[in-house]
XYZ file of C-alpha atoms in Angstrom:
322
model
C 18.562 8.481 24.587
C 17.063 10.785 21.895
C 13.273 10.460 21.295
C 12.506 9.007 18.010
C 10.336 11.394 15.924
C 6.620 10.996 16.538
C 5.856 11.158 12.450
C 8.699 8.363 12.354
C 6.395 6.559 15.296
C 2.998 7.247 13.334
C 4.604 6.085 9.692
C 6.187 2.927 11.373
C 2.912 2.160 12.541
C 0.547 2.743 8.996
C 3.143 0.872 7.173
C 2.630 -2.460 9.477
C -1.033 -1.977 9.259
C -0.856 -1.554 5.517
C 1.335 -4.601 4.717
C -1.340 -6.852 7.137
C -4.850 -6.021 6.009
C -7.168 -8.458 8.391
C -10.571 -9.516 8.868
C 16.469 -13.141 6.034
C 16.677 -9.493 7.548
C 17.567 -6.047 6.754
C 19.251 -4.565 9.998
C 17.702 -1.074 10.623
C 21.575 0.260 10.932
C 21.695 -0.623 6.865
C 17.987 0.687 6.306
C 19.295 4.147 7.587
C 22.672 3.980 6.222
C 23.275 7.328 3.804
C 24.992 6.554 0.243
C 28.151 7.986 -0.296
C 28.266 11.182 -1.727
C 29.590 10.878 -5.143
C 26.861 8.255 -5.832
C 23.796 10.427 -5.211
C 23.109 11.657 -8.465
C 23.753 8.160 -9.964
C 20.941 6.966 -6.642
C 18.749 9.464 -7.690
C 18.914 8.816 -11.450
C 18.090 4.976 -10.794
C 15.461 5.810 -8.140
C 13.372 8.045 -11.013
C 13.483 5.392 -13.240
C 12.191 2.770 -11.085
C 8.764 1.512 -11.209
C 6.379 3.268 -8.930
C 2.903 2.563 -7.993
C 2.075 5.110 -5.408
C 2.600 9.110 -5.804
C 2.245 12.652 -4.300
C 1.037 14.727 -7.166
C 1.999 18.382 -6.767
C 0.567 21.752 -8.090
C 3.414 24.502 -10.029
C 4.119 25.863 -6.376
C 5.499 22.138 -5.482
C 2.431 22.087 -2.791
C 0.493 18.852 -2.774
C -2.577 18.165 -3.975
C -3.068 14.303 -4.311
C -1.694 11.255 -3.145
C -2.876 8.767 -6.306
C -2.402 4.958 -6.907
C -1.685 3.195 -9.940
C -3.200 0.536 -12.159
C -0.557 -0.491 -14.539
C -1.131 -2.759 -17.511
C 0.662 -6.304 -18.308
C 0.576 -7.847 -21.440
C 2.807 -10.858 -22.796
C 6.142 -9.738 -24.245
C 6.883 -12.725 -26.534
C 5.460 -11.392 -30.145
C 2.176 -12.999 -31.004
C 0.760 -14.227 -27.652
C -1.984 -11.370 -27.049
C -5.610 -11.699 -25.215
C -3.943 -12.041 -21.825
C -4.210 -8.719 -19.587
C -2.966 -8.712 -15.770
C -3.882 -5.020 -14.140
C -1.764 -4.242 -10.594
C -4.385 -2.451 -8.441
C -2.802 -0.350 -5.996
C -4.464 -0.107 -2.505
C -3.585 2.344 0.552
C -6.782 0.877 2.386
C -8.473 3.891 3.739
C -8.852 6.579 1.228
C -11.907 9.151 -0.581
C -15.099 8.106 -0.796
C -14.946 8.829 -4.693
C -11.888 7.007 -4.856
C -13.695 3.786 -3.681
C -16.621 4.599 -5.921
C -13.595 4.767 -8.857
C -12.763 1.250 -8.034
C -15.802 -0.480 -7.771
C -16.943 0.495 -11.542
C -13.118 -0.133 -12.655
C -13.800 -3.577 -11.046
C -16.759 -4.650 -12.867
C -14.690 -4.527 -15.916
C -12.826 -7.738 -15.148
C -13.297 -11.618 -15.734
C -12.114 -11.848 -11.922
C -10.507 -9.590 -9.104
C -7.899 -11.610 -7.111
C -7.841 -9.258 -3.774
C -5.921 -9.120 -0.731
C -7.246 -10.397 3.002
C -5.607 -12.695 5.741
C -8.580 -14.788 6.403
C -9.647 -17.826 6.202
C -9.809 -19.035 2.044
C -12.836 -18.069 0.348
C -13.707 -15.502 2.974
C -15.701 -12.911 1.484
C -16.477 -9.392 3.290
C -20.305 -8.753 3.693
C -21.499 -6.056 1.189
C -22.251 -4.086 4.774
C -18.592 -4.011 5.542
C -16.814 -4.409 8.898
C -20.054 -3.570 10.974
C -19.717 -3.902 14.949
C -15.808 -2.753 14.466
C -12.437 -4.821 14.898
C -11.386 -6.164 18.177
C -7.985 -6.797 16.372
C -5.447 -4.387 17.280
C -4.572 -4.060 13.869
C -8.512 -3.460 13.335
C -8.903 -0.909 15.935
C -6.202 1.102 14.447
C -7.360 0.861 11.040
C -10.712 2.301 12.557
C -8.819 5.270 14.452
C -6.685 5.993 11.755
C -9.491 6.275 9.833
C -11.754 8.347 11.667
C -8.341 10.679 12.740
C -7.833 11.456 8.806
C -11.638 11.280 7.770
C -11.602 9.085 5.365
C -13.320 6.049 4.641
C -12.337 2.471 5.339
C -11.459 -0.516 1.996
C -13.584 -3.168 3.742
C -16.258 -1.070 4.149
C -16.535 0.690 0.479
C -15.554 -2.101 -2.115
C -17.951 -4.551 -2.641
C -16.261 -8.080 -2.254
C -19.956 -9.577 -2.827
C -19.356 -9.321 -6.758
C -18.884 -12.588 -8.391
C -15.603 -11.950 -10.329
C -13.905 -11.051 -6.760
C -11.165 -14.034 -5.732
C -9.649 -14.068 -2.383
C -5.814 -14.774 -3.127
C -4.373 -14.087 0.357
C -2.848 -17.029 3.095
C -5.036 -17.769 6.012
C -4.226 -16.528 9.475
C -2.826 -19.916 10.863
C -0.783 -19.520 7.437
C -0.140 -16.382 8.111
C 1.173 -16.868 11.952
C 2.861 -20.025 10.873
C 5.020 -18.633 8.006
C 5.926 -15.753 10.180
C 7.152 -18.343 13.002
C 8.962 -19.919 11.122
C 10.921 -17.292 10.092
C 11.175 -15.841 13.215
C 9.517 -12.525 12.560
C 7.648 -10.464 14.387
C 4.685 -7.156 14.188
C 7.330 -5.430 16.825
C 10.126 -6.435 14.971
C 9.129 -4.898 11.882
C 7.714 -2.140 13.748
C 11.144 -1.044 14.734
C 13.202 -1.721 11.440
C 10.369 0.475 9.737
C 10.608 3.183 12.928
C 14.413 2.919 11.896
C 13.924 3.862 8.472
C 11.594 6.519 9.224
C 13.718 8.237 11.450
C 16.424 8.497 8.958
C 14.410 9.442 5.877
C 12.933 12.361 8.620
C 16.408 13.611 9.183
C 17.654 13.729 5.968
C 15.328 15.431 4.384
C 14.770 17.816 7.057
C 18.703 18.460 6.472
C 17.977 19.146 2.631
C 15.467 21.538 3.665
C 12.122 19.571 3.049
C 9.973 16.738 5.044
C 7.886 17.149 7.953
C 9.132 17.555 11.533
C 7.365 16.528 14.793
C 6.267 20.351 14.849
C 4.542 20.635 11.866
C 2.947 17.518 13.114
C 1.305 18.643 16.260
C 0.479 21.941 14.093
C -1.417 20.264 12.053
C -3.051 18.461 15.002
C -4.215 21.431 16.516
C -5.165 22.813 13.361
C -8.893 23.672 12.353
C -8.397 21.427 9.010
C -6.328 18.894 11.233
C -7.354 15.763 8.805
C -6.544 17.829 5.425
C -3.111 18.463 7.735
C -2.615 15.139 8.854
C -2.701 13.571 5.477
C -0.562 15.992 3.750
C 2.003 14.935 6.210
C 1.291 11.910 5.826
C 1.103 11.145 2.330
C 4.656 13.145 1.625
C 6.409 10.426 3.788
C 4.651 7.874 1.628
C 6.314 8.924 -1.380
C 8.946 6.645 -1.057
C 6.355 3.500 -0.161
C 7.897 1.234 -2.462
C 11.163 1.257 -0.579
C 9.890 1.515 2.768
C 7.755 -1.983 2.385
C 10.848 -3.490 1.280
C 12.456 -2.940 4.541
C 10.013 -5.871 5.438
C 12.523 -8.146 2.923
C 15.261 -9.995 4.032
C 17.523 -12.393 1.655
C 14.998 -15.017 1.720
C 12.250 -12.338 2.084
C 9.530 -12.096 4.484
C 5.902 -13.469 5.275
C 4.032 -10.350 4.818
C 5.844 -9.500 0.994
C 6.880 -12.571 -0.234
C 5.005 -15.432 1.110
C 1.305 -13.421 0.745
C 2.682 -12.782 -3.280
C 3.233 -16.077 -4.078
C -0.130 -17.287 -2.304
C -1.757 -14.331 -4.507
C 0.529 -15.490 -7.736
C -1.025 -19.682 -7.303
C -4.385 -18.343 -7.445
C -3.173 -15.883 -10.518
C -1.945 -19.031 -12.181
C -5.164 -21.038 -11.562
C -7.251 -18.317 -12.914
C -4.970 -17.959 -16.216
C -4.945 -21.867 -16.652
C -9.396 -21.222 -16.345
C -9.309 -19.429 -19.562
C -9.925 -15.903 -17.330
C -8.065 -12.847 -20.092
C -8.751 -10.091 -17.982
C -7.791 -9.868 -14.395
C -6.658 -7.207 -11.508
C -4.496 -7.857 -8.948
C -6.128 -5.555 -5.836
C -3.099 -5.380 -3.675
C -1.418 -2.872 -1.419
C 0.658 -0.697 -3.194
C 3.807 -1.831 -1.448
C 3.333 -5.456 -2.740
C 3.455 -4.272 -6.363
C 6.720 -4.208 -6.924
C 7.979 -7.397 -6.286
C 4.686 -8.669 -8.341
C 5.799 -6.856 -11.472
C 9.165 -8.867 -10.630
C 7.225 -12.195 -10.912
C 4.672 -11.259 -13.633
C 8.142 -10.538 -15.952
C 9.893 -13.883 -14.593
C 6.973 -16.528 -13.917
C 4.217 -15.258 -16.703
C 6.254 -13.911 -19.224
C 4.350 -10.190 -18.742
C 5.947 -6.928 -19.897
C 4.388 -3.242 -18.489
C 1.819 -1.441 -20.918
C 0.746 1.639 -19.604
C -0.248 2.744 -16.391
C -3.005 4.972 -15.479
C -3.397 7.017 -11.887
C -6.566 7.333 -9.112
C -7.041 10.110 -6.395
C -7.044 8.171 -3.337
C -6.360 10.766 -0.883
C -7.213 14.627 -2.123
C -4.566 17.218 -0.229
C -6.906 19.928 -1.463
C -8.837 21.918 0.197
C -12.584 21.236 -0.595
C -14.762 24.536 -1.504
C -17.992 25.168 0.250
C -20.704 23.036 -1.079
C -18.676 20.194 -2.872
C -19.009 16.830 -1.516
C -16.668 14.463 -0.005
């Protein structure tokens, strides 16, 4: 039995953690099904034109430089309703220093932040952050991964002490419940996602790009292993929005669909408080289906879109800080 890429292994991994920040069914056969030749063009046209709220931005020699998140603007479509203004947030949940620092003033801007934790309802993370570490496994890999790619933890820069800030997330017994019911699974998504991976490795390795299980023990042995590491890293991320929706089934899944529509009730409460301003601080993955139901349930159309260095891919020159 062939070994399944360790970068497959690592991404399969990140993506679980990312779609579970703490305190129906795709088979993985169809994830890593290839589309017929003559319809690649027409794939690749649609793909471009899709919606996309994560990004590797890349310098004229196609190298990267920055992996950056969006914050895209909703406003009502129907002419003559205005006031109303619903921001997506993208999150990666570890990321630059400065990039937290970015958020936290963009936050204060806001009648209220609805944000994203599975914890108990109306927890709110101490302005200290996650001190004394998580015993969770999900936890303790957040804190390796972390520490691995030197950079600094969400629950531990944003300040979730500031009164606009809503938790709009389901509760763990929620949480565990909704995921019984449907008969999911952390394992089980591990491997559909480890499925994926492995494909979107191999073909782009075939097409003469991506990142092989070589380059990634290179850059583990390298003397800028971290700058390495998220390079890698953040190129197989490119294609986020798809991977999360791996998690989706017919009837979708716990961690997408159930978590949005727990995050869309509070949305609605907030709108129906008089609140004209709000952000939506989500992980990237979720935003897609969320632009779905601000268009459908709210009646919201996109408005512009603006982009944040979360991860720099650059280099840093002597004397500049982190």
């Amino acid at each position: 039995m062939k070994r399944p890429p360790l970068l497959a292994w690592l991404t399969a991994a990140w993506l679980v953690w990312t779609g579970t920040s703490r305190a129906g069914e795709t088979p993985p056969a169809e994830a890593a099904r290839q589309p017929p030749a003559g319809d690649t063009a027409k794939d690749e046209a649609a793909k471009a034109e899709e919606p996309k709220f994560i990004r590797v931005r890349r310098n004229d020699e196609k190298q990267p430089v920055a992996m950056e998140t969006a914050v895209v603007h909703y406003v009502p479509a129907a002419a003559g309703k205005t006031g109303l203004v619903v921001d997506l947030v993208g999150a990666v949940h570890v990321g630059d220093k400065a990039y937290y620092d970015q958020l936290n003033k963009l936050f204060e801007s806001y009648d209220v932040v609805l944000y994203e934790l599975v914890a108990p309802e109306g927890t709110r993370v101490p302005k200290e952050g996650r001190k004394g570490g998580n015993a969770h496994p999900i936890g303790a890999m957040q804190n390796g991964m972390s520490a691995m790619l030197e950079l600094e933890h969400q629950l531990d820069r944003v300040d979730y002490t500031k009164e606009n800030f809503v938790h709009a997330d389901m509760s763990p017994e929620e949480f565990n419940k909704s995921m019984q019911d449907r008969g999911e699974s952390f394992m089980q998504m591990f491997f559909r996602l480890m499925g994926q991976g492995m494909a979107q490795q191999a073909a782009a390795q075939q097409n003469g790009g991506g990142t092989s299980d070589f380059d990634l023990l290179l850059a583990l042995f390298s003397k800028d292993r971290a700058l390495k590491l998220k390079t890698a890293m953040a190129v197989q991320f490119e294609n986020l929005d798809d991977q999360m929706m791996i998690f989706d089934g017919p009837g979708g899944s716990t961690i997408i669909t159930e978590r949005n529509r727990r995050a869309f009730e509070v949305l609605d409460k907030q709108i129906k408080d008089g609140k004209k301003k709000i952000a939506v601080f989500y992980g990237a993955g979720h935003l897609p289906d969320m632009e779905k139901r601000l268009a459908a349930d709210f009646g919201l159309k996109r408005a512009g879109e603006k982009w944040l260095v979360a991860w720099s891919l650059e280099k840093a020159k002597q004397g500049d800080g982190k």
